[in-house]
PDB file of C-alpha atoms in Angstrom:
ATOM      1  CA  GLU A 771     -72.307  32.597  15.003  1.00  0.00           C
ATOM      2  CA  ALA A 772     -71.166  29.033  15.607  1.00  0.00           C
ATOM      3  CA  GLN A 773     -73.701  26.706  14.098  1.00  0.00           C
ATOM      4  CA  VAL A 774     -74.593  23.580  12.188  1.00  0.00           C
ATOM      5  CA  THR A 775     -76.873  24.161   9.217  1.00  0.00           C
ATOM      6  CA  GLN A 776     -78.963  21.639   7.312  1.00  0.00           C
ATOM      7  CA  ASN A 777     -80.888  21.921   4.077  1.00  0.00           C
ATOM      8  CA  PRO A 778     -83.632  21.423   3.268  1.00  0.00           C
ATOM      9  CA  ARG A 779     -85.563  21.643   6.533  1.00  0.00           C
ATOM     10  CA  TYR A 780     -88.569  19.858   5.051  1.00  0.00           C
ATOM     11  CA  LEU A 781     -88.740  17.499   2.100  1.00  0.00           C
ATOM     12  CA  ILE A 782     -91.491  15.365   0.610  1.00  0.00           C
ATOM     13  CA  THR A 783     -90.389  12.983  -2.120  1.00  0.00           C
ATOM     14  CA  VAL A 784     -91.384   9.735  -3.796  1.00  0.00           C
ATOM     15  CA  THR A 785     -89.915   6.267  -3.574  1.00  0.00           C
ATOM     16  CA  GLY A 786     -86.742   5.826  -5.602  1.00  0.00           C
ATOM     17  CA  LYS A 787     -85.968   9.467  -6.315  1.00  0.00           C
ATOM     18  CA  LYS A 788     -82.413  10.200  -5.233  1.00  0.00           C
ATOM     19  CA  LEU A 789     -81.950  13.014  -2.755  1.00  0.00           C
ATOM     20  CA  THR A 790     -79.219  14.727  -0.775  1.00  0.00           C
ATOM     21  CA  VAL A 791     -79.494  16.490   2.569  1.00  0.00           C
ATOM     22  CA  THR A 792     -76.655  18.915   3.119  1.00  0.00           C
ATOM     23  CA  CYS A 793     -74.929  19.620   6.430  1.00  0.00           C
ATOM     24  CA  SER A 794     -72.355  22.298   7.110  1.00  0.00           C
ATOM     25  CA  GLN A 795     -70.573  23.464  10.277  1.00  0.00           C
ATOM     26  CA  ASN A 796     -68.444  26.568  10.826  1.00  0.00           C
ATOM     27  CA  MET A 797     -66.635  25.491  14.013  1.00  0.00           C
ATOM     28  CA  ASN A 798     -63.739  23.607  12.379  1.00  0.00           C
ATOM     29  CA  HIS A 799     -64.894  20.393  14.061  1.00  0.00           C
ATOM     30  CA  GLU A 800     -63.227  17.130  13.083  1.00  0.00           C
ATOM     31  CA  TYR A 801     -66.140  14.886  13.997  1.00  0.00           C
ATOM     32  CA  MET A 802     -69.504  14.929  12.192  1.00  0.00           C
ATOM     33  CA  SER A 803     -72.431  12.575  12.414  1.00  0.00           C
ATOM     34  CA  TRP A 804     -75.916  11.885  11.065  1.00  0.00           C
ATOM     35  CA  TYR A 805     -78.794  10.650  13.222  1.00  0.00           C
ATOM     36  CA  ARG A 806     -82.390   9.776  12.579  1.00  0.00           C
ATOM     37  CA  GLN A 807     -85.059  10.339  15.204  1.00  0.00           C
ATOM     38  CA  ASP A 808     -88.123   8.123  15.327  1.00  0.00           C
ATOM     39  CA  PRO A 809     -90.864   8.001  17.995  1.00  0.00           C
ATOM     40  CA  GLY A 810     -90.009   5.628  20.822  1.00  0.00           C
ATOM     41  CA  LEU A 811     -86.529   4.930  19.439  1.00  0.00           C
ATOM     42  CA  GLY A 812     -84.645   8.089  20.363  1.00  0.00           C
ATOM     43  CA  LEU A 813     -81.781   9.073  18.093  1.00  0.00           C
ATOM     44  CA  ARG A 814     -79.937   6.405  16.153  1.00  0.00           C
ATOM     45  CA  GLN A 815     -76.658   7.059  14.428  1.00  0.00           C
ATOM     46  CA  ILE A 816     -76.564   6.509  10.668  1.00  0.00           C
ATOM     47  CA  TYR A 817     -72.980   7.397   9.714  1.00  0.00           C
ATOM     48  CA  TYR A 818     -70.159   9.365  11.217  1.00  0.00           C
ATOM     49  CA  SER A 819     -66.874  10.889  10.135  1.00  0.00           C
ATOM     50  CA  MET A 820     -63.788  11.358  12.261  1.00  0.00           C
ATOM     51  CA  ASN A 821     -62.169  13.686   9.727  1.00  0.00           C
ATOM     52  CA  VAL A 822     -61.894  14.471   6.018  1.00  0.00           C
ATOM     53  CA  GLU A 823     -62.116  11.324   3.859  1.00  0.00           C
ATOM     54  CA  VAL A 824     -62.772   9.177   6.959  1.00  0.00           C
ATOM     55  CA  THR A 825     -66.321   7.852   7.329  1.00  0.00           C
ATOM     56  CA  ASP A 826     -67.824   4.861   9.089  1.00  0.00           C
ATOM     57  CA  LYS A 827     -71.156   3.165   9.653  1.00  0.00           C
ATOM     58  CA  GLY A 828     -73.280   3.821  12.679  1.00  0.00           C
ATOM     59  CA  ASP A 829     -76.160   1.695  13.917  1.00  0.00           C
ATOM     60  CA  VAL A 830     -78.534   2.069  10.962  1.00  0.00           C
ATOM     61  CA  PRO A 831     -76.519   2.720   7.772  1.00  0.00           C
ATOM     62  CA  GLU A 832     -78.605   0.690   5.307  1.00  0.00           C
ATOM     63  CA  GLY A 833     -79.980   2.788   2.457  1.00  0.00           C
ATOM     64  CA  TYR A 834     -77.727   5.778   3.159  1.00  0.00           C
ATOM     65  CA  LYS A 835     -74.412   7.105   1.887  1.00  0.00           C
ATOM     66  CA  VAL A 836     -72.210   9.943   3.071  1.00  0.00           C
ATOM     67  CA  SER A 837     -69.081  11.735   1.949  1.00  0.00           C
ATOM     68  CA  ARG A 838     -66.571  14.007   3.662  1.00  0.00           C
ATOM     69  CA  LYS A 839     -64.553  15.784   1.003  1.00  0.00           C
ATOM     70  CA  GLU A 840     -64.222  18.973   3.032  1.00  0.00           C
ATOM     71  CA  LYS A 841     -63.997  19.423   6.767  1.00  0.00           C
ATOM     72  CA  ARG A 842     -67.066  21.645   7.036  1.00  0.00           C
ATOM     73  CA  ASN A 843     -69.507  19.592   4.919  1.00  0.00           C
ATOM     74  CA  PHE A 844     -71.040  16.166   5.484  1.00  0.00           C
ATOM     75  CA  PRO A 845     -73.915  15.456   3.069  1.00  0.00           C
ATOM     76  CA  LEU A 846     -76.323  12.560   3.557  1.00  0.00           C
ATOM     77  CA  ILE A 847     -77.342  10.798   0.357  1.00  0.00           C
ATOM     78  CA  LEU A 848     -80.356   8.559  -0.166  1.00  0.00           C
ATOM     79  CA  GLU A 849     -79.794   6.846  -3.513  1.00  0.00           C
ATOM     80  CA  SER A 850     -83.230   5.202  -3.654  1.00  0.00           C
ATOM     81  CA  PRO A 851     -85.420   6.411  -0.793  1.00  0.00           C
ATOM     82  CA  SER A 852     -88.120   4.155   0.614  1.00  0.00           C
ATOM     83  CA  PRO A 853     -91.075   4.918   2.916  1.00  0.00           C
ATOM     84  CA  ASN A 854     -89.255   3.420   5.935  1.00  0.00           C
ATOM     85  CA  GLN A 855     -86.759   6.265   5.640  1.00  0.00           C
ATOM     86  CA  THR A 856     -89.471   8.754   6.522  1.00  0.00           C
ATOM     87  CA  SER A 857     -88.010  10.344   9.631  1.00  0.00           C
ATOM     88  CA  LEU A 858     -86.491  13.413  11.256  1.00  0.00           C
ATOM     89  CA  TYR A 859     -82.787  13.693  10.500  1.00  0.00           C
ATOM     90  CA  PHE A 860     -80.151  15.540  12.486  1.00  0.00           C
ATOM     91  CA  CYS A 861     -76.584  16.392  11.661  1.00  0.00           C
ATOM     92  CA  ALA A 862     -74.136  17.015  14.513  1.00  0.00           C
ATOM     93  CA  SER A 863     -70.507  17.992  14.919  1.00  0.00           C
ATOM     94  CA  SER A 864     -67.925  18.129  17.683  1.00  0.00           C
ATOM     95  CA  TRP A 865     -64.249  18.308  18.424  1.00  0.00           C
ATOM     96  CA  GLY A 866     -62.543  14.965  18.044  1.00  0.00           C
ATOM     97  CA  GLY A 867     -59.283  14.216  19.728  1.00  0.00           C
ATOM     98  CA  LEU A 868     -58.096  11.464  22.007  1.00  0.00           C
ATOM     99  CA  SER A 869     -60.393  12.261  24.902  1.00  0.00           C
ATOM    100  CA  GLY A 870     -63.496  12.471  22.740  1.00  0.00           C
ATOM    101  CA  LYS A 871     -65.449  13.907  25.635  1.00  0.00           C
ATOM    102  CA  GLY A 872     -66.704  17.074  23.991  1.00  0.00           C
ATOM    103  CA  GLU A 873     -70.219  18.336  23.423  1.00  0.00           C
ATOM    104  CA  GLN A 874     -71.939  17.643  20.122  1.00  0.00           C
ATOM    105  CA  PHE A 875     -73.649  20.556  18.346  1.00  0.00           C
ATOM    106  CA  PHE A 876     -76.806  19.731  16.438  1.00  0.00           C
ATOM    107  CA  GLY A 877     -78.398  21.164  13.343  1.00  0.00           C
ATOM    108  CA  PRO A 878     -82.093  22.163  13.313  1.00  0.00           C
ATOM    109  CA  GLY A 879     -83.234  18.934  11.673  1.00  0.00           C
ATOM    110  CA  THR A 880     -84.643  17.851   8.314  1.00  0.00           C
ATOM    111  CA  ARG A 881     -88.087  16.298   8.230  1.00  0.00           C
ATOM    112  CA  LEU A 882     -88.212  13.836   5.335  1.00  0.00           C
ATOM    113  CA  THR A 883     -91.347  12.146   4.038  1.00  0.00           C
ATOM    114  CA  VAL A 884     -91.037   9.430   1.400  1.00  0.00           C
ATOM    115  CA  LEU A 885     -94.313   8.549  -0.301  1.00  0.00           C
TER     116      LEU A 885
ATOM    117  CA  GLY B1057     -72.251  -2.444  23.855  1.00  0.00           C
ATOM    118  CA  ASP B1058     -73.220   0.904  25.338  1.00  0.00           C
ATOM    119  CA  SER B1059     -76.863   1.597  26.119  1.00  0.00           C
ATOM    120  CA  VAL B1060     -78.999   4.215  27.864  1.00  0.00           C
ATOM    121  CA  THR B1061     -82.412   3.633  29.405  1.00  0.00           C
ATOM    122  CA  GLN B1062     -84.738   6.499  30.281  1.00  0.00           C
ATOM    123  CA  MET B1063     -87.969   6.428  32.196  1.00  0.00           C
ATOM    124  CA  GLU B1064     -90.940   6.090  29.929  1.00  0.00           C
ATOM    125  CA  GLY B1065     -92.951   9.171  29.170  1.00  0.00           C
ATOM    126  CA  PRO B1066     -94.778  11.281  28.569  1.00  0.00           C
ATOM    127  CA  VAL B1067     -94.558  13.194  31.833  1.00  0.00           C
ATOM    128  CA  THR B1068     -97.154  15.847  32.629  1.00  0.00           C
ATOM    129  CA  LEU B1069     -96.687  18.223  35.565  1.00  0.00           C
ATOM    130  CA  SER B1070     -98.178  21.409  36.895  1.00  0.00           C
ATOM    131  CA  GLU B1071     -96.082  24.551  37.043  1.00  0.00           C
ATOM    132  CA  GLU B1072     -93.773  24.681  40.098  1.00  0.00           C
ATOM    133  CA  ALA B1073     -93.860  20.898  40.572  1.00  0.00           C
ATOM    134  CA  PHE B1074     -90.702  18.866  41.212  1.00  0.00           C
ATOM    135  CA  LEU B1075     -89.281  16.993  38.233  1.00  0.00           C
ATOM    136  CA  THR B1076     -87.294  13.770  38.098  1.00  0.00           C
ATOM    137  CA  ILE B1077     -86.488  11.951  34.876  1.00  0.00           C
ATOM    138  CA  ASN B1078     -84.617   8.712  35.484  1.00  0.00           C
ATOM    139  CA  CYS B1079     -81.673   7.627  33.369  1.00  0.00           C
ATOM    140  CA  THR B1080     -79.500   4.541  33.774  1.00  0.00           C
ATOM    141  CA  TYR B1081     -76.704   3.378  31.530  1.00  0.00           C
ATOM    142  CA  THR B1082     -74.488   0.467  30.571  1.00  0.00           C
ATOM    143  CA  ALA B1083     -71.020   1.232  29.293  1.00  0.00           C
ATOM    144  CA  THR B1084     -67.459   0.031  29.353  1.00  0.00           C
ATOM    145  CA  GLY B1085     -64.887   2.227  30.997  1.00  0.00           C
ATOM    146  CA  TYR B1086     -65.714   5.677  32.295  1.00  0.00           C
ATOM    147  CA  PRO B1087     -68.177   7.443  30.021  1.00  0.00           C
ATOM    148  CA  SER B1088     -69.154  11.081  29.982  1.00  0.00           C
ATOM    149  CA  LEU B1089     -72.865  11.630  30.579  1.00  0.00           C
ATOM    150  CA  PHE B1090     -75.127  14.261  29.053  1.00  0.00           C
ATOM    151  CA  TRP B1091     -78.652  15.573  29.112  1.00  0.00           C
ATOM    152  CA  TYR B1092     -79.866  17.159  25.880  1.00  0.00           C
ATOM    153  CA  VAL B1093     -83.126  19.069  25.463  1.00  0.00           C
ATOM    154  CA  GLN B1094     -85.191  19.408  22.298  1.00  0.00           C
ATOM    155  CA  TYR B1095     -87.739  22.217  22.181  1.00  0.00           C
ATOM    156  CA  PRO B1096     -90.603  21.913  19.683  1.00  0.00           C
ATOM    157  CA  GLY B1097     -89.403  22.257  16.100  1.00  0.00           C
ATOM    158  CA  GLU B1098     -85.750  22.602  17.052  1.00  0.00           C
ATOM    159  CA  GLY B1099     -82.594  20.520  17.183  1.00  0.00           C
ATOM    160  CA  LEU B1100     -81.024  19.158  20.346  1.00  0.00           C
ATOM    161  CA  GLN B1101     -79.182  21.453  22.728  1.00  0.00           C
ATOM    162  CA  LEU B1102     -76.839  20.408  25.484  1.00  0.00           C
ATOM    163  CA  LEU B1103     -78.497  21.005  28.854  1.00  0.00           C
ATOM    164  CA  LEU B1104     -75.779  19.724  31.189  1.00  0.00           C
ATOM    165  CA  LYS B1105     -73.004  17.187  31.416  1.00  0.00           C
ATOM    166  CA  ALA B1106     -70.750  15.325  33.831  1.00  0.00           C
ATOM    167  CA  THR B1107     -67.456  13.724  32.908  1.00  0.00           C
ATOM    168  CA  LYS B1108     -66.545  11.674  35.976  1.00  0.00           C
ATOM    169  CA  ALA B1109     -68.105   9.897  38.932  1.00  0.00           C
ATOM    170  CA  ASP B1110     -69.768  12.131  41.561  1.00  0.00           C
ATOM    171  CA  ASP B1111     -69.680  15.151  39.254  1.00  0.00           C
ATOM    172  CA  LYS B1112     -72.850  17.226  39.305  1.00  0.00           C
ATOM    173  CA  GLY B1113     -73.897  18.957  36.117  1.00  0.00           C
ATOM    174  CA  SER B1114     -76.252  21.912  36.414  1.00  0.00           C
ATOM    175  CA  ASN B1115     -77.865  24.485  34.152  1.00  0.00           C
ATOM    176  CA  LYS B1116     -81.084  26.558  34.118  1.00  0.00           C
ATOM    177  CA  GLY B1117     -82.150  25.065  37.470  1.00  0.00           C
ATOM    178  CA  PHE B1118     -81.699  21.487  36.255  1.00  0.00           C
ATOM    179  CA  GLU B1119     -79.232  19.156  37.979  1.00  0.00           C
ATOM    180  CA  ALA B1120     -77.930  15.622  37.502  1.00  0.00           C
ATOM    181  CA  THR B1121     -75.289  13.710  39.437  1.00  0.00           C
ATOM    182  CA  TYR B1122     -73.061  11.036  37.902  1.00  0.00           C
ATOM    183  CA  ARG B1123     -73.554   7.966  40.116  1.00  0.00           C
ATOM    184  CA  LYS B1124     -71.136   5.234  39.132  1.00  0.00           C
ATOM    185  CA  GLU B1125     -72.290   2.798  41.818  1.00  0.00           C
ATOM    186  CA  THR B1126     -75.854   2.817  40.495  1.00  0.00           C
ATOM    187  CA  THR B1127     -74.899   3.650  36.860  1.00  0.00           C
ATOM    188  CA  SER B1128     -77.417   6.486  36.887  1.00  0.00           C
ATOM    189  CA  PHE B1129     -77.673  10.129  35.847  1.00  0.00           C
ATOM    190  CA  HIS B1130     -81.161  11.246  36.883  1.00  0.00           C
ATOM    191  CA  LEU B1131     -82.329  14.710  35.836  1.00  0.00           C
ATOM    192  CA  GLU B1132     -84.014  16.887  38.496  1.00  0.00           C
ATOM    193  CA  LYS B1133     -85.503  20.347  38.785  1.00  0.00           C
ATOM    194  CA  GLY B1134     -87.087  21.748  41.890  1.00  0.00           C
ATOM    195  CA  SER B1135     -89.755  23.910  40.242  1.00  0.00           C
ATOM    196  CA  VAL B1136     -90.650  23.453  36.582  1.00  0.00           C
ATOM    197  CA  GLN B1137     -92.038  26.163  34.333  1.00  0.00           C
ATOM    198  CA  VAL B1138     -94.251  26.011  31.263  1.00  0.00           C
ATOM    199  CA  SER B1139     -91.190  26.948  29.192  1.00  0.00           C
ATOM    200  CA  ASP B1140     -89.494  23.694  30.271  1.00  0.00           C
ATOM    201  CA  SER B1141     -91.922  21.707  28.123  1.00  0.00           C
ATOM    202  CA  ALA B1142     -89.696  19.769  25.726  1.00  0.00           C
ATOM    203  CA  VAL B1143     -88.229  16.346  25.007  1.00  0.00           C
ATOM    204  CA  TYR B1144     -85.265  15.400  27.198  1.00  0.00           C
ATOM    205  CA  PHE B1145     -82.599  12.924  26.094  1.00  0.00           C
ATOM    206  CA  CYS B1146     -80.028  11.231  28.285  1.00  0.00           C
ATOM    207  CA  ALA B1147     -76.822  10.266  26.438  1.00  0.00           C
ATOM    208  CA  LEU B1148     -73.385   8.838  27.070  1.00  0.00           C
ATOM    209  CA  ARG B1149     -70.063   9.053  25.319  1.00  0.00           C
ATOM    210  CA  SER B1150     -67.450   6.432  26.110  1.00  0.00           C
ATOM    211  CA  SER B1151     -64.516   5.812  23.798  1.00  0.00           C
ATOM    212  CA  GLY B1152     -64.150   8.005  20.761  1.00  0.00           C
ATOM    213  CA  SER B1153     -66.671  10.675  19.806  1.00  0.00           C
ATOM    214  CA  ARG B1154     -69.846   8.639  19.435  1.00  0.00           C
ATOM    215  CA  LEU B1155     -72.953   9.469  21.494  1.00  0.00           C
ATOM    216  CA  THR B1156     -75.452   6.815  22.558  1.00  0.00           C
ATOM    217  CA  PHE B1157     -78.925   8.213  23.300  1.00  0.00           C
ATOM    218  CA  GLY B1158     -81.863   7.090  25.373  1.00  0.00           C
ATOM    219  CA  GLU B1159     -85.365   7.029  23.928  1.00  0.00           C
ATOM    220  CA  GLY B1160     -86.250  10.532  25.063  1.00  0.00           C
ATOM    221  CA  THR B1161     -88.871  11.702  27.575  1.00  0.00           C
ATOM    222  CA  GLN B1162     -91.582  14.171  26.602  1.00  0.00           C
ATOM    223  CA  LEU B1163     -92.272  16.677  29.392  1.00  0.00           C
ATOM    224  CA  THR B1164     -95.383  18.841  29.373  1.00  0.00           C
ATOM    225  CA  VAL B1165     -95.806  21.501  32.040  1.00  0.00           C
ATOM    226  CA  ASN B1166     -99.286  22.972  32.480  1.00  0.00           C
ATOM    227  CA  PRO B1167     -99.927  26.423  33.949  1.00  0.00           C
TER     228      PRO B1167
END
């Protein structure tokens, strides 16, 4: 089954304790992206990757890191989480290419609480 | 830069009522337009899309028409069901692969 998986689905942590949220897709997509969803703000892009070893900042990159060492995986790293990073996080992937008009496929989400 | 504006929610309707959720956009060039739906506890799923002016996207009884002259992509359904209760996001994709989302509209349908 074609899908985007994220782990963990739920995480409660404390300020300053490094964490990683994993994302994996099995559709051989070039493009992957991380979003955070907050009430009244919709989805805002954190980082994205056009292909392996190519990553770039989205709208709200502060406090986050990513890596793209393999095509299927795109982990999100919070080196020193703070309470304002409490949010619902989504990973997404899609075909890239020159037209860039394709549908994005979303993971089920990771609900993060930073105390 | 690109932006998407959705009508403010939440929206509460009775079963079989007519639904409209307004969406307008600002973008350079000729973007593709999307409606995504998020059911409780789940990720976003593509509901419908339109890639050029005057295209009509449709799925599961929902429709939206790409109106370039009014820069709009309003979502409509003639008769909503309780199972349509969800959050609906309008989005656009102009150059490259990046999606720009609206704020989302919570729809609740009562029996």
